[in-house]
Amino acid sequence: MEHRMIFAGFGGQGVMLMGQLVAYAGMLEGKHVAWIPSYGPEMRGGTANCAVTVSDKPIASPIVYEPTAAIVLNQPSLEKFAPQLTPGGQLLINSSLISGISSRADINQVCLKANDLANQLGNLKVANMFLLGALIGLTEFIHIESVIEALKKVLPPHRHNLLEVNRQALQKGLEYVTSSSLGA
């Protein structure tokens, strides 16, 4: 099975970190991975995004034209990437910052107030982890334990104090979709 994903938002929202974690977790599980960051004009209000592919088979092209899933952290990202999803794809929306959903009826859309949930944990920077945990819960393309292990490798040692809050956010995002009618 091949999972083609787009993670998008403003610079500083942890978009690239999500992509790195997914790619690293896929490698830890022995899967084929590709990660392409796109650093656009995010300092001027544009979107930062990355494309990640995780597959059981070799990946023909690292470029993601028709993603099977997208996590969008801001309105411009919703507008840009929702139309690109394949029918039946997963669209995860940070509804703390985005009002509304895509007009598409052929995709599964999950709204999660990620910023609000992150604030409840005392660290706004883990909003992305709620959404990533939810994506893992919906698709099961990698194991959450692999992402947590990847966090230990990707975060610099002076940030390891954030491992636990990131783990909690991932777990709560996963539980959100698996304990409601959204998951399974």
Short mmCIF file of N, CA and C in Angstrom, two decimals:
data_model
loop_
_atom_site.label_atom_id
_atom_site.label_comp_id
_atom_site.label_asym_id
_atom_site.label_seq_id
_atom_site.Cartn_x
_atom_site.Cartn_y
_atom_site.Cartn_z
N MET A 1 0.84 -1.19 0.00
CA MET A 1 0.00 0.00 0.00
C MET A 1 0.89 1.24 0.00
N GLU A 2 0.49 2.23 -0.80
CA GLU A 2 1.25 3.48 -0.87
C GLU A 2 0.41 4.61 -0.32
N HIS A 3 1.00 5.38 0.58
CA HIS A 3 0.33 6.54 1.18
C HIS A 3 1.09 7.79 0.75
N ARG A 4 0.37 8.68 0.05
CA ARG A 4 0.96 9.92 -0.45
C ARG A 4 0.32 11.08 0.31
N MET A 5 1.14 11.85 1.03
CA MET A 5 0.60 12.86 1.93
C MET A 5 1.20 14.23 1.68
N ILE A 6 0.38 15.24 1.99
CA ILE A 6 0.81 16.63 1.99
C ILE A 6 0.57 17.17 3.40
N PHE A 7 1.58 17.82 3.95
CA PHE A 7 1.44 18.54 5.21
C PHE A 7 1.68 20.00 4.89
N ALA A 8 0.75 20.88 5.29
CA ALA A 8 0.87 22.28 4.88
C ALA A 8 0.36 23.24 5.94
N GLY A 9 0.99 24.40 6.00
CA GLY A 9 0.59 25.45 6.92
C GLY A 9 1.54 26.63 6.77
N PHE A 10 1.54 27.51 7.74
CA PHE A 10 2.48 28.63 7.76
C PHE A 10 3.81 28.14 8.31
N GLY A 11 4.88 28.83 7.95
CA GLY A 11 6.18 28.55 8.53
C GLY A 11 6.10 28.65 10.05
N GLY A 12 6.71 27.71 10.76
CA GLY A 12 6.71 27.72 12.21
C GLY A 12 5.63 26.87 12.85
N GLN A 13 4.74 26.27 12.04
CA GLN A 13 3.66 25.44 12.59
C GLN A 13 4.05 23.96 12.69
N GLY A 14 5.27 23.63 12.38
CA GLY A 14 5.72 22.24 12.50
C GLY A 14 5.39 21.37 11.30
N VAL A 15 5.19 21.98 10.16
CA VAL A 15 4.86 21.24 8.94
C VAL A 15 6.02 20.33 8.54
N MET A 16 7.23 20.87 8.50
CA MET A 16 8.39 20.08 8.08
C MET A 16 8.69 18.99 9.10
N LEU A 17 8.49 19.29 10.38
CA LEU A 17 8.71 18.28 11.41
C LEU A 17 7.78 17.09 11.20
N MET A 18 6.50 17.35 10.90
CA MET A 18 5.57 16.23 10.64
C MET A 18 6.09 15.36 9.51
N GLY A 19 6.52 16.00 8.43
CA GLY A 19 7.02 15.25 7.29
C GLY A 19 8.25 14.43 7.62
N GLN A 20 9.19 15.04 8.34
CA GLN A 20 10.40 14.32 8.74
C GLN A 20 10.06 13.13 9.63
N LEU A 21 9.14 13.34 10.56
CA LEU A 21 8.77 12.25 11.48
C LEU A 21 8.13 11.09 10.75
N VAL A 22 7.24 11.39 9.82
CA VAL A 22 6.58 10.33 9.06
C VAL A 22 7.60 9.56 8.22
N ALA A 23 8.50 10.29 7.55
CA ALA A 23 9.51 9.63 6.73
C ALA A 23 10.43 8.77 7.60
N TYR A 24 10.87 9.32 8.71
CA TYR A 24 11.76 8.57 9.60
C TYR A 24 11.05 7.36 10.19
N ALA A 25 9.81 7.52 10.62
CA ALA A 25 9.04 6.40 11.18
C ALA A 25 8.86 5.30 10.14
N GLY A 26 8.58 5.70 8.90
CA GLY A 26 8.46 4.71 7.83
C GLY A 26 9.76 3.94 7.64
N MET A 27 10.88 4.64 7.68
CA MET A 27 12.18 3.96 7.55
C MET A 27 12.40 2.99 8.71
N LEU A 28 12.04 3.41 9.92
CA LEU A 28 12.19 2.53 11.09
C LEU A 28 11.38 1.25 10.93
N GLU A 29 10.27 1.34 10.19
CA GLU A 29 9.42 0.17 9.96
C GLU A 29 9.83 -0.60 8.70
N GLY A 30 10.93 -0.20 8.07
CA GLY A 30 11.42 -0.92 6.91
C GLY A 30 10.66 -0.61 5.62
N LYS A 31 9.97 0.51 5.59
CA LYS A 31 9.20 0.88 4.40
C LYS A 31 10.02 1.80 3.50
N HIS A 32 9.57 1.95 2.28
CA HIS A 32 10.18 2.90 1.35
C HIS A 32 9.56 4.26 1.63
N VAL A 33 10.38 5.31 1.65
CA VAL A 33 9.87 6.64 1.95
C VAL A 33 10.49 7.68 1.01
N ALA A 34 9.75 8.76 0.82
CA ALA A 34 10.26 9.94 0.12
C ALA A 34 9.70 11.16 0.85
N TRP A 35 10.53 12.17 0.99
CA TRP A 35 10.14 13.42 1.67
C TRP A 35 10.67 14.58 0.86
N ILE A 36 9.78 15.47 0.44
CA ILE A 36 10.20 16.66 -0.31
C ILE A 36 9.64 17.89 0.39
N PRO A 37 10.52 18.70 0.99
CA PRO A 37 10.05 19.95 1.60
C PRO A 37 9.90 21.03 0.54
N SER A 38 9.00 21.96 0.80
CA SER A 38 8.83 23.11 -0.08
C SER A 38 8.80 24.36 0.79
N TYR A 39 9.87 25.09 0.73
CA TYR A 39 9.97 26.32 1.50
C TYR A 39 9.61 27.48 0.58
N GLY A 40 8.36 27.87 0.60
CA GLY A 40 7.92 28.97 -0.23
C GLY A 40 8.09 30.29 0.48
N PRO A 41 7.30 31.26 0.11
CA PRO A 41 7.40 32.59 0.72
C PRO A 41 6.64 32.68 2.05
N GLU A 42 6.81 31.66 2.91
CA GLU A 42 6.02 31.62 4.15
C GLU A 42 6.25 32.83 5.05
N MET A 43 7.40 33.47 4.94
CA MET A 43 7.63 34.65 5.76
C MET A 43 6.73 35.80 5.33
N ARG A 44 6.20 35.70 4.12
CA ARG A 44 5.31 36.74 3.63
C ARG A 44 3.86 36.27 3.62
N GLY A 45 3.56 35.24 4.37
CA GLY A 45 2.18 34.80 4.51
C GLY A 45 1.79 33.64 3.62
N GLY A 46 2.73 33.09 2.86
CA GLY A 46 2.42 31.94 2.02
C GLY A 46 2.45 30.65 2.83
N THR A 47 2.29 29.55 2.14
CA THR A 47 2.28 28.27 2.85
C THR A 47 3.63 27.58 2.74
N ALA A 48 3.98 26.88 3.79
CA ALA A 48 5.10 25.95 3.79
C ALA A 48 4.46 24.58 3.68
N ASN A 49 5.04 23.70 2.90
CA ASN A 49 4.47 22.36 2.81
C ASN A 49 5.55 21.34 2.50
N CYS A 50 5.20 20.10 2.72
CA CYS A 50 6.07 19.02 2.32
C CYS A 50 5.22 17.85 1.85
N ALA A 51 5.80 17.09 0.97
CA ALA A 51 5.15 15.90 0.43
C ALA A 51 5.90 14.69 0.95
N VAL A 52 5.14 13.70 1.43
CA VAL A 52 5.74 12.48 1.96
C VAL A 52 5.02 11.28 1.36
N THR A 53 5.81 10.31 0.93
CA THR A 53 5.25 9.05 0.46
C THR A 53 5.84 7.94 1.32
N VAL A 54 4.97 7.05 1.78
CA VAL A 54 5.37 5.87 2.54
C VAL A 54 4.74 4.67 1.84
N SER A 55 5.58 3.70 1.48
CA SER A 55 5.09 2.59 0.67
C SER A 55 5.77 1.28 1.05
N ASP A 56 5.06 0.19 0.80
CA ASP A 56 5.64 -1.13 0.98
C ASP A 56 6.52 -1.51 -0.21
N LYS A 57 6.36 -0.80 -1.32
CA LYS A 57 7.11 -1.08 -2.55
C LYS A 57 7.97 0.13 -2.90
N PRO A 58 8.96 -0.06 -3.77
CA PRO A 58 9.76 1.10 -4.19
C PRO A 58 8.87 2.21 -4.77
N ILE A 59 9.28 3.45 -4.52
CA ILE A 59 8.50 4.62 -4.93
C ILE A 59 9.03 5.10 -6.28
N ALA A 60 8.15 5.17 -7.26
CA ALA A 60 8.55 5.55 -8.61
C ALA A 60 8.96 7.02 -8.68
N SER A 61 8.20 7.88 -8.03
CA SER A 61 8.50 9.31 -8.05
C SER A 61 8.20 9.90 -6.68
N PRO A 62 9.10 10.73 -6.17
CA PRO A 62 8.85 11.34 -4.87
C PRO A 62 7.84 12.49 -4.92
N ILE A 63 7.51 12.94 -6.11
CA ILE A 63 6.57 14.05 -6.26
C ILE A 63 5.15 13.55 -6.05
N VAL A 64 4.41 14.24 -5.21
CA VAL A 64 3.04 13.83 -4.89
C VAL A 64 2.07 14.72 -5.66
N TYR A 65 1.43 14.12 -6.68
CA TYR A 65 0.45 14.85 -7.48
C TYR A 65 -0.97 14.62 -6.97
N GLU A 66 -1.25 13.43 -6.52
CA GLU A 66 -2.59 13.08 -6.04
C GLU A 66 -2.47 12.48 -4.65
N PRO A 67 -2.42 13.33 -3.63
CA PRO A 67 -2.25 12.80 -2.28
C PRO A 67 -3.46 11.99 -1.81
N THR A 68 -3.17 10.99 -1.01
CA THR A 68 -4.24 10.20 -0.40
C THR A 68 -4.66 10.81 0.93
N ALA A 69 -3.82 11.74 1.44
CA ALA A 69 -4.14 12.42 2.70
C ALA A 69 -3.45 13.77 2.74
N ALA A 70 -4.07 14.69 3.48
CA ALA A 70 -3.46 16.00 3.70
C ALA A 70 -3.82 16.49 5.09
N ILE A 71 -2.84 17.09 5.74
CA ILE A 71 -3.05 17.81 7.00
C ILE A 71 -2.84 19.28 6.67
N VAL A 72 -3.88 20.08 6.90
CA VAL A 72 -3.79 21.51 6.60
C VAL A 72 -3.95 22.30 7.90
N LEU A 73 -3.01 23.22 8.11
CA LEU A 73 -2.97 23.98 9.35
C LEU A 73 -3.44 25.41 9.19
N ASN A 74 -3.72 25.84 7.95
CA ASN A 74 -4.21 27.20 7.73
C ASN A 74 -5.13 27.25 6.51
N GLN A 75 -5.86 28.34 6.37
CA GLN A 75 -6.85 28.49 5.30
C GLN A 75 -6.23 28.41 3.90
N PRO A 76 -5.11 29.10 3.63
CA PRO A 76 -4.53 28.97 2.29
C PRO A 76 -4.18 27.53 1.92
N SER A 77 -3.75 26.75 2.90
CA SER A 77 -3.40 25.35 2.64
C SER A 77 -4.63 24.52 2.31
N LEU A 78 -5.73 24.79 3.01
CA LEU A 78 -6.99 24.10 2.71
C LEU A 78 -7.39 24.38 1.27
N GLU A 79 -7.36 25.62 0.89
CA GLU A 79 -7.78 26.01 -0.45
C GLU A 79 -6.87 25.45 -1.53
N LYS A 80 -5.58 25.34 -1.24
CA LYS A 80 -4.63 24.86 -2.24
C LYS A 80 -4.63 23.34 -2.38
N PHE A 81 -4.70 22.62 -1.26
CA PHE A 81 -4.46 21.18 -1.31
C PHE A 81 -5.70 20.30 -1.28
N ALA A 82 -6.82 20.77 -0.76
CA ALA A 82 -8.04 19.95 -0.74
C ALA A 82 -8.44 19.50 -2.15
N PRO A 83 -8.37 20.36 -3.16
CA PRO A 83 -8.74 19.93 -4.51
C PRO A 83 -7.84 18.84 -5.09
N GLN A 84 -6.64 18.69 -4.56
CA GLN A 84 -5.69 17.72 -5.11
C GLN A 84 -5.89 16.31 -4.57
N LEU A 85 -6.60 16.16 -3.46
CA LEU A 85 -6.78 14.84 -2.85
C LEU A 85 -7.47 13.87 -3.80
N THR A 86 -7.05 12.61 -3.71
CA THR A 86 -7.75 11.57 -4.47
C THR A 86 -9.12 11.33 -3.85
N PRO A 87 -10.10 10.92 -4.65
CA PRO A 87 -11.39 10.57 -4.06
C PRO A 87 -11.19 9.50 -2.99
N GLY A 88 -11.88 9.67 -1.87
CA GLY A 88 -11.72 8.77 -0.74
C GLY A 88 -10.57 9.15 0.17
N GLY A 89 -9.87 10.22 -0.17
CA GLY A 89 -8.73 10.67 0.62
C GLY A 89 -9.13 11.25 1.97
N GLN A 90 -8.13 11.42 2.82
CA GLN A 90 -8.34 11.95 4.18
C GLN A 90 -7.85 13.39 4.24
N LEU A 91 -8.71 14.29 4.68
CA LEU A 91 -8.34 15.70 4.85
C LEU A 91 -8.51 16.04 6.33
N LEU A 92 -7.40 16.35 6.99
CA LEU A 92 -7.43 16.73 8.40
C LEU A 92 -7.21 18.22 8.50
N ILE A 93 -8.13 18.90 9.17
CA ILE A 93 -8.19 20.36 9.20
C ILE A 93 -8.01 20.87 10.63
N ASN A 94 -7.11 21.83 10.80
CA ASN A 94 -6.96 22.48 12.09
C ASN A 94 -8.07 23.53 12.20
N SER A 95 -9.18 23.13 12.79
CA SER A 95 -10.34 24.02 12.85
C SER A 95 -10.19 25.12 13.91
N SER A 96 -9.08 25.14 14.62
CA SER A 96 -8.80 26.29 15.48
C SER A 96 -8.48 27.52 14.64
N LEU A 97 -7.91 27.29 13.46
CA LEU A 97 -7.47 28.39 12.61
C LEU A 97 -8.21 28.46 11.27
N ILE A 98 -8.95 27.42 10.94
CA ILE A 98 -9.61 27.35 9.63
C ILE A 98 -11.11 27.30 9.86
N SER A 99 -11.81 28.21 9.21
CA SER A 99 -13.27 28.19 9.31
C SER A 99 -13.80 27.50 8.06
N GLY A 100 -14.59 26.48 8.25
CA GLY A 100 -15.18 25.77 7.13
C GLY A 100 -14.37 24.57 6.71
N ILE A 101 -14.91 23.88 5.72
CA ILE A 101 -14.29 22.67 5.18
C ILE A 101 -14.30 22.78 3.66
N SER A 102 -13.75 21.78 3.03
CA SER A 102 -13.77 21.72 1.57
C SER A 102 -15.20 21.43 1.10
N SER A 103 -15.52 21.87 -0.08
CA SER A 103 -16.84 21.59 -0.64
C SER A 103 -16.93 20.18 -1.22
N ARG A 104 -15.84 19.45 -1.21
CA ARG A 104 -15.81 18.10 -1.79
C ARG A 104 -16.57 17.11 -0.92
N ALA A 105 -17.41 16.33 -1.57
CA ALA A 105 -18.17 15.30 -0.86
C ALA A 105 -17.52 13.93 -1.00
N ASP A 106 -16.48 13.81 -1.82
CA ASP A 106 -15.88 12.51 -2.09
C ASP A 106 -14.62 12.24 -1.27
N ILE A 107 -14.39 13.03 -0.22
CA ILE A 107 -13.25 12.81 0.68
C ILE A 107 -13.74 12.80 2.12
N ASN A 108 -12.96 12.20 2.99
CA ASN A 108 -13.27 12.19 4.42
C ASN A 108 -12.59 13.40 5.06
N GLN A 109 -13.37 14.26 5.70
CA GLN A 109 -12.83 15.46 6.32
C GLN A 109 -12.99 15.39 7.84
N VAL A 110 -11.90 15.62 8.53
CA VAL A 110 -11.89 15.60 9.99
C VAL A 110 -11.40 16.96 10.48
N CYS A 111 -12.24 17.62 11.25
CA CYS A 111 -11.87 18.90 11.84
C CYS A 111 -11.47 18.68 13.29
N LEU A 112 -10.32 19.19 13.63
CA LEU A 112 -9.79 19.02 14.98
C LEU A 112 -9.26 20.37 15.44
N LYS A 113 -9.75 20.83 16.57
CA LYS A 113 -9.29 22.11 17.13
C LYS A 113 -7.92 21.92 17.76
N ALA A 114 -6.94 21.73 16.90
CA ALA A 114 -5.60 21.35 17.34
C ALA A 114 -4.94 22.40 18.23
N ASN A 115 -5.09 23.67 17.91
CA ASN A 115 -4.48 24.71 18.75
C ASN A 115 -5.10 24.71 20.14
N ASP A 116 -6.42 24.56 20.21
CA ASP A 116 -7.10 24.54 21.50
C ASP A 116 -6.63 23.35 22.34
N LEU A 117 -6.51 22.18 21.70
CA LEU A 117 -6.06 20.99 22.41
C LEU A 117 -4.60 21.14 22.86
N ALA A 118 -3.78 21.74 22.00
CA ALA A 118 -2.38 21.96 22.37
C ALA A 118 -2.28 22.90 23.57
N ASN A 119 -3.09 23.94 23.58
CA ASN A 119 -3.09 24.86 24.72
C ASN A 119 -3.49 24.15 26.01
N GLN A 120 -4.41 23.17 25.92
CA GLN A 120 -4.79 22.40 27.09
C GLN A 120 -3.61 21.60 27.66
N LEU A 121 -2.69 21.20 26.76
CA LEU A 121 -1.49 20.50 27.22
C LEU A 121 -0.39 21.47 27.63
N GLY A 122 -0.62 22.76 27.42
CA GLY A 122 0.33 23.77 27.84
C GLY A 122 1.42 24.10 26.84
N ASN A 123 1.27 23.65 25.57
CA ASN A 123 2.30 23.93 24.58
C ASN A 123 1.68 24.00 23.19
N LEU A 124 1.50 25.20 22.68
CA LEU A 124 0.88 25.42 21.38
C LEU A 124 1.63 24.73 20.25
N LYS A 125 2.91 24.50 20.42
CA LYS A 125 3.72 23.92 19.35
C LYS A 125 3.39 22.46 19.05
N VAL A 126 2.57 21.81 19.86
CA VAL A 126 2.22 20.41 19.58
C VAL A 126 0.88 20.27 18.84
N ALA A 127 0.33 21.37 18.36
CA ALA A 127 -0.93 21.30 17.61
C ALA A 127 -0.80 20.36 16.42
N ASN A 128 0.34 20.41 15.74
CA ASN A 128 0.55 19.53 14.59
C ASN A 128 0.51 18.05 14.97
N MET A 129 0.95 17.74 16.18
CA MET A 129 1.00 16.34 16.62
C MET A 129 -0.40 15.75 16.85
N PHE A 130 -1.35 16.59 17.25
CA PHE A 130 -2.73 16.10 17.37
C PHE A 130 -3.24 15.63 16.00
N LEU A 131 -2.98 16.43 14.99
CA LEU A 131 -3.44 16.10 13.65
C LEU A 131 -2.71 14.89 13.08
N LEU A 132 -1.41 14.80 13.34
CA LEU A 132 -0.66 13.63 12.88
C LEU A 132 -1.15 12.37 13.57
N GLY A 133 -1.42 12.44 14.86
CA GLY A 133 -1.97 11.28 15.57
C GLY A 133 -3.31 10.86 15.00
N ALA A 134 -4.14 11.84 14.64
CA ALA A 134 -5.44 11.54 14.04
C ALA A 134 -5.27 10.86 12.68
N LEU A 135 -4.33 11.33 11.88
CA LEU A 135 -4.07 10.70 10.58
C LEU A 135 -3.64 9.26 10.75
N ILE A 136 -2.76 9.01 11.71
CA ILE A 136 -2.32 7.64 11.97
C ILE A 136 -3.50 6.79 12.42
N GLY A 137 -4.37 7.34 13.25
CA GLY A 137 -5.54 6.59 13.69
C GLY A 137 -6.49 6.24 12.55
N LEU A 138 -6.61 7.13 11.59
CA LEU A 138 -7.52 6.90 10.46
C LEU A 138 -6.95 5.93 9.43
N THR A 139 -5.65 6.00 9.20
CA THR A 139 -5.06 5.26 8.08
C THR A 139 -4.21 4.06 8.50
N GLU A 140 -3.67 4.11 9.70
CA GLU A 140 -2.79 3.05 10.22
C GLU A 140 -1.64 2.73 9.27
N PHE A 141 -1.12 3.76 8.58
CA PHE A 141 -0.04 3.53 7.62
C PHE A 141 1.31 3.36 8.29
N ILE A 142 1.43 3.87 9.51
CA ILE A 142 2.61 3.64 10.35
C ILE A 142 2.11 3.49 11.79
N HIS A 143 2.99 3.02 12.66
CA HIS A 143 2.63 2.87 14.06
C HIS A 143 3.04 4.11 14.83
N ILE A 144 2.20 4.50 15.78
CA ILE A 144 2.48 5.69 16.58
C ILE A 144 3.79 5.53 17.36
N GLU A 145 4.11 4.31 17.75
CA GLU A 145 5.36 4.07 18.48
C GLU A 145 6.57 4.42 17.63
N SER A 146 6.46 4.19 16.31
CA SER A 146 7.56 4.53 15.41
C SER A 146 7.74 6.04 15.32
N VAL A 147 6.64 6.78 15.35
CA VAL A 147 6.73 8.24 15.32
C VAL A 147 7.38 8.74 16.60
N ILE A 148 7.01 8.15 17.72
CA ILE A 148 7.60 8.56 19.00
C ILE A 148 9.11 8.25 19.00
N GLU A 149 9.49 7.11 18.45
CA GLU A 149 10.90 6.77 18.34
C GLU A 149 11.62 7.74 17.40
N ALA A 150 10.95 8.12 16.31
CA ALA A 150 11.52 9.08 15.37
C ALA A 150 11.71 10.45 16.04
N LEU A 151 10.78 10.82 16.90
CA LEU A 151 10.91 12.09 17.63
C LEU A 151 12.23 12.15 18.40
N LYS A 152 12.61 11.04 18.99
CA LYS A 152 13.85 10.98 19.77
C LYS A 152 15.06 11.23 18.89
N LYS A 153 14.95 10.83 17.62
CA LYS A 153 16.07 11.00 16.68
C LYS A 153 16.06 12.38 16.03
N VAL A 154 14.86 12.91 15.75
CA VAL A 154 14.73 14.16 14.99
C VAL A 154 14.89 15.39 15.88
N LEU A 155 14.31 15.34 17.08
CA LEU A 155 14.44 16.48 17.99
C LEU A 155 15.86 16.55 18.54
N PRO A 156 16.45 17.74 18.55
CA PRO A 156 17.79 17.85 19.15
C PRO A 156 17.73 17.55 20.65
N PRO A 157 18.84 17.10 21.23
CA PRO A 157 18.84 16.74 22.65
C PRO A 157 18.29 17.82 23.58
N HIS A 158 18.53 19.08 23.28
CA HIS A 158 18.03 20.13 24.17
C HIS A 158 16.51 20.31 24.08
N ARG A 159 15.85 19.59 23.17
CA ARG A 159 14.39 19.62 23.04
C ARG A 159 13.73 18.32 23.53
N HIS A 160 14.51 17.42 24.06
CA HIS A 160 13.96 16.14 24.51
C HIS A 160 12.99 16.30 25.68
N ASN A 161 13.01 17.46 26.33
CA ASN A 161 12.03 17.72 27.37
C ASN A 161 10.62 17.81 26.78
N LEU A 162 10.51 17.95 25.46
CA LEU A 162 9.21 18.04 24.78
C LEU A 162 8.70 16.69 24.28
N LEU A 163 9.48 15.63 24.49
CA LEU A 163 9.06 14.31 24.00
C LEU A 163 7.72 13.88 24.60
N GLU A 164 7.54 14.05 25.88
CA GLU A 164 6.32 13.58 26.54
C GLU A 164 5.09 14.35 26.07
N VAL A 165 5.15 15.66 25.94
CA VAL A 165 3.99 16.43 25.50
C VAL A 165 3.66 16.09 24.04
N ASN A 166 4.68 15.83 23.22
CA ASN A 166 4.44 15.41 21.84
C ASN A 166 3.77 14.04 21.81
N ARG A 167 4.24 13.13 22.66
CA ARG A 167 3.64 11.79 22.74
C ARG A 167 2.18 11.89 23.15
N GLN A 168 1.88 12.74 24.14
CA GLN A 168 0.50 12.91 24.59
C GLN A 168 -0.38 13.45 23.47
N ALA A 169 0.13 14.43 22.73
CA ALA A 169 -0.65 15.01 21.63
C ALA A 169 -0.91 13.99 20.54
N LEU A 170 0.10 13.21 20.17
CA LEU A 170 -0.09 12.15 19.16
C LEU A 170 -1.16 11.17 19.63
N GLN A 171 -1.06 10.73 20.86
CA GLN A 171 -2.00 9.75 21.41
C GLN A 171 -3.42 10.30 21.46
N LYS A 172 -3.57 11.56 21.87
CA LYS A 172 -4.91 12.16 21.95
C LYS A 172 -5.52 12.34 20.57
N GLY A 173 -4.71 12.67 19.58
CA GLY A 173 -5.21 12.77 18.21
C GLY A 173 -5.67 11.43 17.69
N LEU A 174 -4.89 10.39 17.95
CA LEU A 174 -5.27 9.03 17.56
C LEU A 174 -6.57 8.62 18.25
N GLU A 175 -6.65 8.87 19.55
CA GLU A 175 -7.85 8.50 20.31
C GLU A 175 -9.09 9.26 19.82
N TYR A 176 -8.90 10.49 19.38
CA TYR A 176 -10.03 11.29 18.89
C TYR A 176 -10.76 10.61 17.75
N VAL A 177 -9.99 10.06 16.81
CA VAL A 177 -10.63 9.44 15.64
C VAL A 177 -11.00 7.98 15.87
N THR A 178 -10.31 7.29 16.77
CA THR A 178 -10.62 5.88 16.98
C THR A 178 -11.74 5.67 17.99
N SER A 179 -11.98 6.68 18.83
CA SER A 179 -13.04 6.52 19.83
C SER A 179 -14.35 7.17 19.40
N SER A 180 -14.34 7.78 18.23
CA SER A 180 -15.58 8.42 17.73
C SER A 180 -16.05 7.70 16.48
N SER A 181 -17.13 8.17 15.92
CA SER A 181 -17.68 7.57 14.71
C SER A 181 -16.83 7.92 13.49
N LEU A 182 -15.81 8.80 13.67
CA LEU A 182 -14.96 9.20 12.55
C LEU A 182 -14.03 8.08 12.15
N GLY A 183 -13.49 7.38 13.14
CA GLY A 183 -12.50 6.35 12.85
C GLY A 183 -13.14 5.04 12.44
N ALA A 184 -12.28 4.13 12.04
CA ALA A 184 -12.63 2.76 11.63
C ALA A 184 -13.74 2.78 10.67
#
